[in-house]
Amino acid sequence: MKFIFAKNPEEVAQISSQIFIDAIKDNPSIHLCLATGSTPVEMYQKLIESNKSGEISFKDVQTFNLDNYIGIPVEDENNYEAFMRDNLFDHIDLPKENWRVPTSDKDRAEKFCEEYEEEIDKMGIDLCLLGVGENGHIAFNEPADKHFPYTQIIDLTEETIEVNSRFFDNIEDVPTKAVTMGIGSIMKAKKIVLIATGQKKAPAMEKLYREVCVDPQFPISMLYLHPDVTIITDSIEA
Ligand code: F6R
């Protein structure tokens, strides 16, 4: 696992976007995995700028998103499909048929998980962007004794519901279930870049950097089992 210690969120966005820009230049039909949340917004802004200036094109890129809440309509800004459209997809030349965001429809979720994993296996993921929760979750793989090798429907922890309630009017409006790529699905990516910014992520980053062990109650630590992970953070110093 490689750590890059950045000065501030701007530098995290700059370094991470450059990795994606270089990867797209290198392979214009690259398969990406993408994250939602506050952390990648600035990085996505830089990808949009790069696309608008003609430096990179997304026309042959394929994308998979990590997760989505169950039970939030696609028109709602808290739906992760709406988030990706607002923050990236609607501003770049990525064709509609090239992006995939997990369903938020509870009646389709179970079947979706199976089909999504099959598609991941068939197409493969070259480069995956991750954020991290304050409790160490990656995608919506929450601290637990057991983890999933495949895309799954999961229960969100009280802690994550509380943290994510900042995006909702009331905490009661935060969904309790989500569809998420499993730890195993994420591990299928050839290369993983994880970004973490701000003091709220400092305890998780500190633990990851100092403890160097794999603990299912701290899901991010499972990335120690992957051969090509880069963590870019301004939350802690070396
Ligand atoms: C979202 C996702 C989550 C977030 C994490 C951090 O697709 O996979 O694991 O990366 O909750 O969220 P922010 O960036 O809002 O702190």
Short mmCIF file of C-alpha atoms and ligand atoms in Angstrom, two decimals:
data_model
loop_
_atom_site.label_atom_id
_atom_site.label_comp_id
_atom_site.label_asym_id
_atom_site.label_seq_id
_atom_site.Cartn_x
_atom_site.Cartn_y
_atom_site.Cartn_z
CA MET A 1 0.00 0.00 0.00
CA LYS A 2 1.40 3.35 -1.05
CA PHE A 3 0.56 6.52 0.93
CA ILE A 4 0.74 10.01 -0.57
CA PHE A 5 0.47 12.78 2.02
CA ALA A 6 -1.01 15.92 0.50
CA LYS A 7 -1.10 19.44 1.96
CA ASN A 8 -4.83 20.08 1.54
CA PRO A 9 -8.01 18.81 -0.21
CA GLU A 10 -7.05 20.75 -3.36
CA GLU A 11 -3.80 18.79 -3.60
CA VAL A 12 -5.62 15.49 -2.97
CA ALA A 13 -7.95 16.36 -5.87
CA GLN A 14 -5.04 17.42 -8.05
CA ILE A 15 -2.97 14.26 -7.48
CA SER A 16 -5.90 11.85 -7.75
CA SER A 17 -7.37 13.48 -10.85
CA GLN A 18 -3.94 13.37 -12.51
CA ILE A 19 -3.78 9.60 -11.93
CA PHE A 20 -7.18 9.24 -13.64
CA ILE A 21 -6.26 11.65 -16.47
CA ASP A 22 -3.02 9.75 -17.17
CA ALA A 23 -4.84 6.41 -17.04
CA ILE A 24 -7.49 7.60 -19.52
CA LYS A 25 -4.81 9.00 -21.86
CA ASP A 26 -3.00 5.69 -21.65
CA ASN A 27 -6.15 3.65 -22.28
CA PRO A 28 -9.07 5.67 -23.75
CA SER A 29 -11.41 2.69 -23.34
CA ILE A 30 -10.53 2.15 -19.68
CA HIS A 31 -13.06 0.66 -17.23
CA LEU A 32 -13.39 2.78 -14.12
CA CYS A 33 -15.11 2.30 -10.80
CA LEU A 34 -16.34 5.53 -9.21
CA ALA A 35 -17.42 6.74 -5.78
CA THR A 36 -19.94 9.31 -4.54
CA GLY A 37 -19.73 11.46 -1.38
CA SER A 38 -18.21 14.86 -0.66
CA THR A 39 -14.58 13.81 -1.06
CA PRO A 40 -14.45 13.17 -4.84
CA VAL A 41 -16.41 16.30 -5.86
CA GLU A 42 -13.31 18.47 -6.35
CA MET A 43 -11.53 15.68 -8.19
CA TYR A 44 -14.51 15.23 -10.52
CA GLN A 45 -14.40 18.96 -11.17
CA LYS A 46 -10.83 18.54 -12.41
CA LEU A 47 -11.82 15.64 -14.65
CA ILE A 48 -14.61 17.82 -16.11
CA GLU A 49 -12.10 20.63 -16.79
CA SER A 50 -9.71 18.20 -18.43
CA ASN A 51 -12.52 16.86 -20.62
CA LYS A 52 -13.77 20.35 -21.55
CA SER A 53 -10.27 21.48 -22.52
CA GLY A 54 -9.98 18.46 -24.85
CA GLU A 55 -7.14 16.86 -22.87
CA ILE A 56 -9.13 13.64 -22.31
CA SER A 57 -12.28 12.11 -23.73
CA PHE A 58 -14.71 9.77 -21.94
CA LYS A 59 -16.45 8.65 -25.12
CA ASP A 60 -14.99 5.13 -24.94
CA VAL A 61 -14.68 4.94 -21.14
CA GLN A 62 -16.94 2.55 -19.19
CA THR A 63 -17.85 3.18 -15.56
CA PHE A 64 -19.28 1.24 -12.61
CA ASN A 65 -20.38 3.02 -9.44
CA LEU A 66 -19.75 1.47 -6.05
CA ASP A 67 -23.11 1.79 -4.36
CA ASN A 68 -26.52 3.40 -3.99
CA TYR A 69 -29.15 3.80 -1.27
CA ILE A 70 -32.24 1.65 -1.57
CA GLY A 71 -35.56 3.50 -1.64
CA ILE A 72 -34.51 6.94 -2.90
CA PRO A 73 -36.08 7.83 -6.26
CA VAL A 74 -33.62 8.58 -9.10
CA GLU A 75 -34.87 12.19 -9.34
CA ASP A 76 -33.90 12.85 -5.70
CA GLU A 77 -30.52 14.58 -5.28
CA ASN A 78 -29.58 12.01 -2.62
CA ASN A 79 -29.88 9.18 -5.12
CA TYR A 80 -26.33 8.33 -6.21
CA GLU A 81 -27.33 8.27 -9.87
CA ALA A 82 -28.51 11.89 -9.51
CA PHE A 83 -25.30 12.69 -7.64
CA MET A 84 -23.12 11.27 -10.42
CA ARG A 85 -25.09 13.09 -13.11
CA ASP A 86 -24.86 16.40 -11.24
CA ASN A 87 -21.20 16.10 -10.33
CA LEU A 88 -19.72 14.34 -13.36
CA PHE A 89 -21.74 12.50 -16.00
CA ASP A 90 -23.83 15.42 -17.27
CA HIS A 91 -20.71 17.54 -17.76
CA ILE A 92 -18.50 15.15 -19.74
CA ASP A 93 -18.73 13.30 -23.06
CA LEU A 94 -19.41 9.91 -21.42
CA PRO A 95 -22.29 8.27 -23.33
CA LYS A 96 -25.33 7.35 -21.22
CA GLU A 97 -24.96 3.67 -22.11
CA ASN A 98 -21.38 3.62 -20.77
CA TRP A 99 -22.17 4.40 -17.11
CA ARG A 100 -23.68 2.15 -14.47
CA VAL A 101 -24.96 3.10 -11.04
CA PRO A 102 -26.47 0.43 -8.77
CA THR A 103 -30.26 0.45 -8.61
CA SER A 104 -32.11 2.16 -5.76
CA ASP A 105 -35.28 0.21 -6.50
CA LYS A 106 -35.90 -2.28 -3.69
CA ASP A 107 -37.88 -4.64 -5.94
CA ARG A 108 -35.03 -4.90 -8.43
CA ALA A 109 -32.14 -4.86 -5.95
CA GLU A 110 -31.62 -8.58 -5.45
CA LYS A 111 -31.55 -9.46 -9.13
CA PHE A 112 -29.49 -6.36 -9.84
CA CYS A 113 -26.72 -7.48 -7.46
CA GLU A 114 -26.30 -10.75 -9.32
CA GLU A 115 -26.29 -9.13 -12.75
CA TYR A 116 -23.91 -6.34 -11.67
CA GLU A 117 -21.34 -8.80 -10.38
CA GLU A 118 -21.58 -10.79 -13.62
CA GLU A 119 -20.98 -7.61 -15.59
CA ILE A 120 -17.99 -6.68 -13.42
CA ASP A 121 -16.56 -10.15 -14.01
CA LYS A 122 -17.20 -10.00 -17.74
CA MET A 123 -15.84 -6.51 -18.32
CA GLY A 124 -13.25 -6.11 -15.56
CA ILE A 125 -12.30 -2.89 -13.75
CA ASP A 126 -8.95 -1.26 -14.45
CA LEU A 127 -8.96 1.58 -11.95
CA CYS A 128 -11.19 2.10 -8.92
CA LEU A 129 -11.72 5.29 -6.92
CA LEU A 130 -12.71 4.90 -3.28
CA GLY A 131 -13.55 7.21 -0.40
CA VAL A 132 -13.68 6.05 3.21
CA GLY A 133 -16.21 6.45 6.01
CA GLU A 134 -15.16 7.74 9.42
CA ASN A 135 -15.70 4.18 10.67
CA GLY A 136 -13.46 2.75 7.95
CA HIS A 137 -16.21 1.60 5.59
CA ILE A 138 -15.37 1.33 1.91
CA ALA A 139 -18.30 1.61 -0.49
CA PHE A 140 -21.02 0.58 2.03
CA ASN A 141 -19.09 -2.34 3.45
CA GLU A 142 -19.53 -1.52 7.11
CA PRO A 143 -17.43 -2.80 10.05
CA ALA A 144 -18.48 -6.44 10.60
CA ASP A 145 -17.14 -9.88 11.43
CA LYS A 146 -18.04 -11.17 7.99
CA HIS A 147 -17.70 -9.56 4.59
CA PHE A 148 -19.10 -10.16 1.14
CA PRO A 149 -17.20 -11.25 -1.92
CA TYR A 150 -19.93 -9.95 -4.26
CA THR A 151 -22.33 -7.04 -4.76
CA GLN A 152 -24.90 -7.19 -1.96
CA ILE A 153 -27.83 -5.52 -0.22
CA ILE A 154 -26.59 -4.38 3.19
CA ASP A 155 -27.90 -2.66 6.34
CA LEU A 156 -26.24 0.68 7.06
CA THR A 157 -24.87 1.13 10.58
CA GLU A 158 -26.35 3.72 12.97
CA GLU A 159 -23.05 5.58 12.71
CA THR A 160 -23.16 5.87 8.92
CA ILE A 161 -26.84 6.88 9.01
CA GLU A 162 -25.94 9.60 11.49
CA VAL A 163 -22.92 10.84 9.46
CA ASN A 164 -24.88 10.81 6.18
CA SER A 165 -27.91 12.57 7.71
CA ARG A 166 -26.13 15.86 6.88
CA PHE A 167 -27.39 15.45 3.31
CA PHE A 168 -31.04 14.93 4.39
CA ASP A 169 -33.69 17.15 6.05
CA ASN A 170 -34.27 14.63 8.86
CA ILE A 171 -32.30 11.64 10.08
CA GLU A 172 -35.49 9.56 9.61
CA ASP A 173 -35.22 10.24 5.86
CA VAL A 174 -31.84 8.48 5.59
CA PRO A 175 -32.33 5.01 4.07
CA THR A 176 -31.33 2.04 6.22
CA LYS A 177 -30.34 -0.21 3.33
CA ALA A 178 -28.05 0.08 0.34
CA VAL A 179 -26.73 -1.89 -2.61
CA THR A 180 -22.95 -2.05 -2.52
CA MET A 181 -20.14 -3.75 -4.33
CA GLY A 182 -18.69 -6.26 -1.89
CA ILE A 183 -15.11 -6.18 -0.66
CA GLY A 184 -14.43 -8.97 -3.15
CA SER A 185 -15.91 -6.95 -6.04
CA ILE A 186 -13.65 -4.00 -5.17
CA MET A 187 -10.64 -6.30 -4.94
CA LYS A 188 -11.23 -7.34 -8.56
CA ALA A 189 -10.07 -3.88 -9.73
CA LYS A 190 -6.51 -3.92 -11.07
CA LYS A 191 -5.62 -0.68 -9.34
CA ILE A 192 -7.27 1.18 -6.43
CA VAL A 193 -6.92 4.86 -5.50
CA LEU A 194 -8.50 5.92 -2.20
CA ILE A 195 -8.89 9.57 -1.23
CA ALA A 196 -9.55 10.91 2.27
CA THR A 197 -9.62 14.55 3.31
CA GLY A 198 -10.08 16.58 6.47
CA GLN A 199 -9.72 15.99 10.19
CA LYS A 200 -12.81 13.78 10.43
CA LYS A 201 -10.93 11.10 8.51
CA ALA A 202 -7.75 11.48 10.59
CA PRO A 203 -8.52 8.66 13.10
CA ALA A 204 -9.23 6.18 10.27
CA MET A 205 -6.13 7.25 8.31
CA GLU A 206 -3.97 7.13 11.44
CA LYS A 207 -5.16 3.60 12.27
CA LEU A 208 -4.63 2.38 8.71
CA TYR A 209 -1.14 3.87 8.44
CA ARG A 210 0.12 2.87 11.89
CA GLU A 211 -1.46 -0.54 12.54
CA VAL A 212 -0.74 -2.27 9.20
CA CYS A 213 -2.98 -5.28 9.78
CA VAL A 214 -6.21 -6.64 8.34
CA ASP A 215 -9.26 -6.26 10.57
CA PRO A 216 -12.83 -6.92 9.28
CA GLN A 217 -14.13 -4.43 11.86
CA PHE A 218 -12.08 -1.82 9.99
CA PRO A 219 -12.97 -2.57 6.35
CA ILE A 220 -10.46 -0.21 4.71
CA SER A 221 -7.67 -2.34 6.22
CA MET A 222 -8.69 -5.20 3.91
CA LEU A 223 -7.10 -3.19 1.11
CA TYR A 224 -3.77 -4.37 2.53
CA LEU A 225 -4.57 -7.63 0.73
CA HIS A 226 -4.66 -5.90 -2.67
CA PRO A 227 -1.40 -5.57 -4.62
CA ASP A 228 -1.92 -2.06 -6.03
CA VAL A 229 -3.50 0.49 -3.67
CA THR A 230 -2.61 4.18 -3.40
CA ILE A 231 -4.01 6.22 -0.50
CA ILE A 232 -3.98 9.99 -1.04
CA THR A 233 -4.79 12.01 2.07
CA ASP A 234 -4.32 15.34 3.79
CA SER A 235 -5.86 14.00 7.03
CA ILE A 236 -2.55 12.93 8.56
CA GLU A 237 1.16 13.52 8.07
CA ALA A 238 3.82 10.85 7.57
C1 F6R B 1 -19.80 6.39 -1.66
C2 F6R B 1 -19.01 5.50 -0.85
C3 F6R B 1 -18.75 5.79 0.59
C4 F6R B 1 -18.02 7.13 0.75
C5 F6R B 1 -17.73 7.39 2.23
C6 F6R B 1 -17.09 8.75 2.46
O1 F6R B 1 -19.94 5.90 -2.98
O2 F6R B 1 -18.59 4.49 -1.36
O3 F6R B 1 -17.96 4.75 1.12
O4 F6R B 1 -16.82 7.11 0.04
O5 F6R B 1 -18.91 7.31 2.97
O6 F6R B 1 -18.00 9.75 2.11
P1 F6R B 1 -17.57 11.28 2.07
O7 F6R B 1 -16.67 11.44 0.88
O8 F6R B 1 -18.87 12.03 1.90
O9 F6R B 1 -16.88 11.58 3.35
#
